[in-house]
Amino acid sequence: MERNQSTRRTFVTGAAAAAGGALALGGTVSTGRAEAASRSGTRSGAAAGPTVAVLGGGVAGLTAAHELAERGFAVTVHEKKALGGKARSMDVPDSATGGRKPLPGEHGFRFIPGFYLNLPDTLRRIPFPGNPNGCHDNLVSSTELLFARTGREDIRLPFATLGTPPGPMTPDELVRMIRGLLITACRLPVHEALYFANRVLVFLTSCERRRLETWERTPWWEFIRAERMSPEYQRLLAIGITRNIVATKAEVASTKTVANCLEAFLFNILGRGADGEPDRVLNAPTNEAWIDPWVGHLRSLGVRFEIGSAVVDLPYADGRVTGAVVQDPDGTRRTVTADHYVCAMPVEHARKTWGPALRAADPALSRADALETDWMTGIQFYLTEPTPVVHGHINHLDSPWALTSVGQAQYWKGRHIPAEYGDGRVRECFSVDISEWDRPGILYGKTAKQCTRDEVAREVWAQLKAALNDTGRTVLRDSVLHSWFLDPAVDGIGTPEPHNDEQLLIHPTGTWFDRPGSRTKVPNLFLAGDYVAVDIDLATMEGANASGRQAVNALLDAVGSAAPRCEVKPLYRAPEFEELKRHDAFRHRLGLPNVFDLG
């Protein structure tokens, strides 16, 4: 299995080579109007308008590039590793034989729920052969969700196909619905199910100021009174919703962030304000179904890409960013220039490029230092037999490393996996996200960070089997395990200095106030990324997409452009609760609790 491993250095080098090589080393590279004009005569769709350097080629950066190119800007995207960022899929090194494609690996599996509204719009605008709605037609709906319990009965929840959305709901009807679901499907005690349903109602009817001023500062664990409840309640509704899904501990997770997501998912299930089914995945590896077509479309719009060099500094002088200093793989530094800069790198990388002068110009940048990231990283197991455990995602609630997983091959319709990928023996890609890296496992008694790469794979496999093979049937068998692939962004595990180059923004209480907006006080610098303040308030591809749109709108406003603004769609809010929220705003001003709050 070790042959599937690659170092971070070889992975970066391979990404650069795949992009056709970095630009010539040394000196200053200008992406100004003169260069844009010269390109316009040789490349279809190339723009000759104001130049923009998009720093980061993940979902936020590609979204900004897409919107800017459609509005006539000359855009160059600078990306350190590979386009698509954490959303991309990647080739497993040395896995292909006989003319087949390499096995597809990834940072983590794709999950595109129906309450996403901005990302689906972008997917529709990316042409894909044979698809009337572009890449959006590559979305496939799951039909169920499994909460896999270790040593006890699993909880299997079907998703009904969206039909006609239900009519207006009263607070009593909402509480009854949630209570019934928790009692019937999750087997919670009646009083606990009723209490949780009441807490959801409290949030849904809370005004925006209460959400921001009170619930943003209240831990989810405290909001749902988890310390008073049964271990089942704590595991399912506190830990399962937070650590396993958004890599944040329930004891510190912001209620505003968690409940915002829960509200959106709840109404998605009810068919309210949704783009599609609650659980959707792609019908092929991510790059095939989405990223590669997107990059091809952006090239047709004139977007240029420079891959393999890291942005290390944004010099500031005379009230503006004067360039972006990039470092090539051999250590050589050079400066690229443009009229405007969209900083679309992950926050842990972006803030390293904001020097003292830039931070002094906009103190909001320094507040982003308080934002926290944690490890949520994927590993794929390749199996020689189809293993569709359920037609949907699996939350391994009792796994020490907070695992979630999905069997992907069942969605890759029209693809004969053995004939197209690897060595001809693989028939399943079982993709797993590891959200807890600091808790001992069941096999070696070590944390994931303390384990070697091989030990991580063996430990995760053991935890998967403990959750899935404990109900009288063997779901996962050692004999069908072909190989595995752990995200190469994870480096140095098993040593005193473990490192993860692609971490996930997490959401402890109060951190909303440290999240910057897209428009800075520097007139030619704009921010995009899942750490930027947007309505979804969660580190997601949807948040990254919305922030890219928001950054473009800020740029258009700054230059006084007459171009149409990008639509940034907010999360759905149920209209029948608006009157109750207005009443709550009055109570909040008086210092009174929400009218439904039982304490």
Coordinates of C-alpha atoms in Angstrom, one line a residue, residues 168-492:
P168 CA -46.7 27.3 5.9
M169 CA -45.8 25.7 9.2
T170 CA -46.8 26.8 12.6
P171 CA -44.3 26.6 15.5
D172 CA -46.3 23.7 17.0
E173 CA -46.1 21.8 13.7
L174 CA -42.4 22.3 13.4
V175 CA -41.8 21.1 17.0
R176 CA -43.9 18.0 16.4
M177 CA -42.1 17.2 13.2
I178 CA -38.6 17.4 14.8
R179 CA -39.7 15.6 17.9
G180 CA -41.3 12.7 15.9
L181 CA -38.1 12.3 13.8
L182 CA -35.8 12.1 16.9
I183 CA -38.1 9.7 18.8
T184 CA -38.8 7.4 15.9
A185 CA -35.6 7.4 13.9
C186 CA -33.0 8.3 16.6
R187 CA -34.8 6.6 19.6
L188 CA -34.2 9.5 21.9
P189 CA -36.3 9.8 25.1
V190 CA -39.4 11.9 24.5
H191 CA -38.4 14.7 26.9
E192 CA -35.0 15.1 25.2
A193 CA -36.5 15.1 21.7
L194 CA -39.0 17.7 22.7
Y195 CA -36.4 19.8 24.3
F196 CA -34.1 19.8 21.3
A197 CA -37.1 20.6 19.0
N198 CA -37.8 23.6 21.3
R199 CA -34.2 24.8 21.0
V200 CA -34.4 24.7 17.2
L201 CA -37.7 26.7 17.4
V202 CA -35.9 29.2 19.6
F203 CA -33.2 29.8 17.1
L204 CA -35.6 29.9 14.1
T205 CA -37.7 32.6 15.7
S206 CA -34.7 34.6 17.1
C207 CA -34.1 38.0 15.5
E208 CA -30.8 38.7 13.7
R209 CA -29.5 40.8 16.5
R210 CA -30.1 38.0 19.0
R211 CA -28.4 35.5 16.7
L212 CA -25.4 37.8 16.4
E213 CA -25.1 39.2 19.9
T214 CA -26.2 36.2 21.9
W215 CA -26.1 33.0 20.0
E216 CA -22.8 33.8 18.3
R217 CA -21.2 33.9 21.7
T218 CA -23.0 30.8 23.1
P219 CA -21.4 27.4 22.6
W220 CA -23.7 24.8 20.9
W221 CA -23.1 22.4 23.8
E222 CA -24.6 25.0 26.2
F223 CA -27.4 26.1 23.8
I224 CA -28.8 22.6 23.6
R225 CA -28.1 21.9 27.3
A226 CA -26.1 18.8 26.4
E227 CA -24.6 18.4 29.8
R228 CA -28.0 17.6 31.2
M229 CA -28.9 15.0 28.7
S230 CA -28.2 11.4 27.9
P231 CA -25.0 10.2 26.2
E232 CA -27.1 9.4 23.1
Y233 CA -28.3 13.0 23.0
Q234 CA -24.8 14.3 23.4
R235 CA -23.3 12.0 20.8
L236 CA -26.0 12.5 18.1
L237 CA -27.0 16.2 18.5
A238 CA -23.9 17.8 20.0
I239 CA -20.8 15.9 18.9
G240 CA -22.2 14.4 15.8
I241 CA -23.3 17.7 14.4
T242 CA -20.2 19.6 15.2
R243 CA -17.0 17.6 15.4
N244 CA -17.9 15.0 12.7
I245 CA -19.2 17.5 10.2
V246 CA -17.5 20.9 10.7
A247 CA -14.4 19.7 12.8
T248 CA -15.3 22.0 15.7
K249 CA -15.8 20.8 19.2
A250 CA -19.4 21.2 20.5
E251 CA -18.2 22.7 23.7
V252 CA -16.8 25.8 21.8
A253 CA -18.7 25.8 18.5
S254 CA -20.8 28.9 17.8
T255 CA -24.5 28.3 18.1
K256 CA -25.1 30.8 15.3
T257 CA -22.9 28.9 12.9
V258 CA -24.2 25.4 13.8
A259 CA -27.8 26.4 13.9
N260 CA -27.6 28.4 10.7
C261 CA -26.5 25.3 8.9
L262 CA -29.1 23.2 10.7
E263 CA -31.9 25.6 9.7
A264 CA -30.8 25.5 6.1
F265 CA -30.7 21.7 6.0
L266 CA -34.0 21.4 7.8
F267 CA -35.8 23.6 5.2
N268 CA -33.9 21.8 2.4
I269 CA -35.5 18.5 3.6
L270 CA -38.8 20.3 3.4
G271 CA -38.2 21.5 -0.1
R272 CA -38.0 25.1 0.9
G273 CA -35.7 27.5 -0.9
A274 CA -33.7 24.6 -2.2
D275 CA -31.7 24.1 -5.4
G276 CA -32.1 20.3 -5.1
E277 CA -32.0 17.3 -2.9
P278 CA -30.4 17.6 0.6
D279 CA -27.5 15.3 -0.2
R280 CA -25.8 15.5 -3.6
V281 CA -22.4 14.3 -4.9
L282 CA -20.7 14.4 -8.3
N283 CA -21.1 11.6 -10.9
A284 CA -17.4 11.4 -11.5
P285 CA -14.1 12.3 -9.8
T286 CA -14.2 16.1 -9.0
N287 CA -11.8 17.2 -11.6
E288 CA -13.5 15.3 -14.4
A289 CA -17.0 16.4 -13.4
W290 CA -16.2 20.0 -12.5
I291 CA -12.7 21.5 -12.0
D292 CA -11.2 20.6 -15.4
P293 CA -14.3 21.8 -17.4
W294 CA -14.3 25.0 -15.3
V295 CA -10.6 25.7 -16.0
G296 CA -11.2 25.1 -19.7
H297 CA -14.1 27.5 -19.7
L298 CA -12.1 30.2 -17.9
R299 CA -9.3 29.8 -20.4
S300 CA -11.8 30.4 -23.2
L301 CA -12.8 33.6 -21.4
G302 CA -9.1 34.7 -21.5
V303 CA -8.1 33.9 -17.9
R304 CA -4.4 33.0 -17.6
F305 CA -3.1 30.6 -15.0
E306 CA 0.3 30.5 -13.3
I307 CA 0.7 27.4 -11.2
G308 CA 3.5 26.2 -8.9
S309 CA 4.6 29.5 -7.2
A310 CA 3.5 30.6 -3.8
V311 CA 2.5 34.1 -2.9
V312 CA 4.6 35.2 0.0
D313 CA 4.1 39.0 0.4
L314 CA 1.8 41.8 -0.7
P315 CA 4.0 45.0 -0.5
Y316 CA 2.1 48.2 0.3
A317 CA 3.1 51.8 -0.5
D318 CA 1.4 55.1 -1.3
G319 CA -2.0 53.7 -0.2
R320 CA -2.1 50.7 -2.5
V321 CA -0.8 47.2 -2.9
T322 CA 2.1 47.5 -5.3
G323 CA 2.5 43.9 -6.3
A324 CA 2.5 40.3 -5.2
V325 CA 5.8 38.7 -4.4
V326 CA 5.8 35.0 -5.4
Q327 CA 8.3 32.3 -4.7
D328 CA 9.1 29.7 -7.3
P329 CA 9.9 26.1 -6.4
D330 CA 13.6 26.7 -6.5
G331 CA 13.3 29.6 -3.9
T332 CA 13.6 32.5 -6.4
R333 CA 11.4 35.4 -5.7
R334 CA 9.8 37.8 -8.2
T335 CA 7.0 40.3 -8.3
V336 CA 3.8 40.2 -10.3
T337 CA 1.8 43.3 -10.8
A338 CA -1.8 44.2 -11.7
D339 CA -4.3 47.0 -11.3
H340 CA -6.2 45.1 -8.6
Y341 CA -5.6 42.1 -6.4
V342 CA -8.1 39.5 -5.1
C343 CA -6.5 37.6 -2.2
A344 CA -8.2 34.2 -2.4
M345 CA -5.9 32.0 -0.4
P346 CA -6.9 30.1 2.7
V347 CA -6.7 32.3 5.8
E348 CA -3.8 30.5 7.3
H349 CA -1.8 31.3 4.2
A350 CA -3.3 34.7 3.3
R351 CA -2.5 36.4 6.6
K352 CA 1.2 35.5 6.3
T353 CA 1.3 37.8 3.2
W354 CA -0.2 40.8 5.1
G355 CA 2.8 42.8 6.3
P356 CA 2.8 45.5 9.0
A357 CA 2.2 48.4 6.5
L358 CA -0.7 46.6 5.0
R359 CA -2.2 45.7 8.3
A360 CA -1.8 49.3 9.5
A361 CA -3.8 50.4 6.5
D362 CA -6.6 48.1 7.4
P363 CA -6.7 46.9 11.0
A364 CA -9.5 44.4 10.1
L365 CA -6.7 42.2 8.5
S366 CA -5.0 41.8 11.9
R367 CA -8.3 40.6 13.5
A368 CA -8.1 37.6 11.1
D369 CA -5.2 36.4 13.1
A370 CA -7.7 35.2 15.7
L371 CA -9.4 32.9 13.3
E372 CA -8.7 29.2 14.0
T373 CA -8.1 26.3 11.7
D374 CA -8.0 22.6 12.4
W375 CA -7.3 19.3 10.6
M376 CA -10.1 17.7 8.6
T377 CA -8.4 15.5 6.0
G378 CA -9.4 12.8 3.6
I379 CA -8.2 9.2 3.0
Q380 CA -9.5 7.0 0.2
F381 CA -9.6 3.2 0.4
Y382 CA -9.7 1.4 -3.0
L383 CA -11.5 -1.9 -2.9
T384 CA -11.7 -4.8 -5.4
E385 CA -15.4 -5.3 -4.9
P386 CA -18.3 -2.8 -5.1
T387 CA -19.2 -1.8 -1.5
P388 CA -22.2 0.6 -1.5
V389 CA -22.9 0.5 2.2
V390 CA -25.8 3.0 1.8
H391 CA -26.8 5.4 -1.0
G392 CA -25.5 8.4 0.8
H393 CA -23.1 9.6 3.4
I394 CA -22.2 7.8 6.6
N395 CA -21.5 9.5 9.9
H396 CA -19.5 7.2 12.2
L397 CA -20.7 8.7 15.4
D398 CA -18.7 6.7 17.8
S399 CA -15.4 6.7 16.0
P400 CA -12.6 8.2 18.1
W401 CA -11.3 10.1 15.0
A402 CA -14.8 11.5 14.1
L403 CA -15.0 9.8 10.7
T404 CA -17.5 10.4 7.9
S405 CA -17.5 8.5 4.7
V406 CA -19.2 7.7 1.4
G407 CA -18.9 4.9 -1.2
Q408 CA -18.3 6.9 -4.4
A409 CA -18.3 4.4 -7.2
Q410 CA -22.0 3.8 -7.0
Y411 CA -22.5 7.4 -8.2
W412 CA -20.0 7.2 -11.1
K413 CA -22.5 6.0 -13.6
G414 CA -21.3 5.3 -17.1
R415 CA -17.8 4.6 -15.9
H416 CA -16.4 1.1 -15.8
I417 CA -14.0 1.7 -12.9
P418 CA -11.6 -1.3 -13.5
A419 CA -11.3 -0.5 -17.3
E420 CA -10.7 3.2 -16.8
Y421 CA -8.6 3.6 -13.6
G422 CA -5.7 2.0 -11.8
D423 CA -4.5 -1.5 -12.6
G424 CA -7.8 -3.0 -13.5
R425 CA -8.7 -4.5 -10.2
V426 CA -10.3 -1.5 -8.3
R427 CA -14.1 -1.4 -8.2
E428 CA -14.8 0.9 -5.3
C429 CA -13.4 4.2 -3.9
F430 CA -14.5 4.4 -0.3
S431 CA -13.7 8.0 0.7
V432 CA -13.3 9.0 4.4
D433 CA -12.9 12.3 6.2
I434 CA -10.9 12.4 9.4
S435 CA -12.0 15.3 11.6
E436 CA -10.3 14.4 14.9
W437 CA -6.5 14.2 14.9
D438 CA -5.8 14.7 18.6
R439 CA -7.6 11.8 20.2
P440 CA -6.2 8.2 20.6
G441 CA -7.5 5.6 18.3
I442 CA -8.5 2.0 19.0
L443 CA -5.7 0.1 17.3
Y444 CA -2.5 1.8 18.4
G445 CA -3.7 4.0 21.2
K446 CA -2.1 7.0 19.5
T447 CA -3.6 10.2 18.0
A448 CA -3.6 10.5 14.2
K449 CA -0.9 13.1 14.4
Q450 CA 1.3 10.6 16.3
C451 CA 0.8 7.8 13.8
T452 CA 2.8 7.2 10.6
R453 CA 0.9 7.4 7.3
D454 CA 0.6 3.6 7.2
E455 CA -0.7 3.5 10.8
V456 CA -3.3 6.2 10.0
A457 CA -4.6 4.0 7.2
R458 CA -4.8 0.9 9.4
E459 CA -6.4 2.8 12.3
V460 CA -9.1 4.4 10.1
W461 CA -9.8 1.0 8.5
A462 CA -10.2 -0.5 11.9
Q463 CA -12.6 2.2 13.1
L464 CA -14.6 1.8 9.9
K465 CA -14.9 -1.9 10.5
A466 CA -15.8 -1.4 14.1
A467 CA -18.8 0.7 13.1
L468 CA -20.0 -1.2 10.1
N469 CA -19.2 -4.9 10.9
D470 CA -20.9 -5.0 14.3
T471 CA -24.5 -5.7 13.2
G472 CA -24.2 -9.4 12.2
R473 CA -22.8 -8.9 8.7
T474 CA -19.3 -8.2 7.4
V475 CA -19.5 -5.0 5.3
L476 CA -15.8 -4.3 5.0
R477 CA -13.3 -7.2 4.5
D478 CA -9.6 -7.0 4.6
S479 CA -9.4 -9.3 1.6
V480 CA -10.9 -6.7 -0.8
L481 CA -8.7 -3.8 0.3
H482 CA -6.5 -3.0 -2.7
S483 CA -4.7 0.2 -1.5
W484 CA -5.2 3.6 0.1
F485 CA -4.3 7.2 -0.5
L486 CA -3.9 9.9 2.3
D487 CA -4.0 13.5 1.3
P488 CA -0.4 14.6 0.6
A489 CA -1.0 17.9 2.3
V490 CA -0.5 16.0 5.6
D491 CA 3.2 15.8 6.2
G492 CA 5.5 14.8 9.1

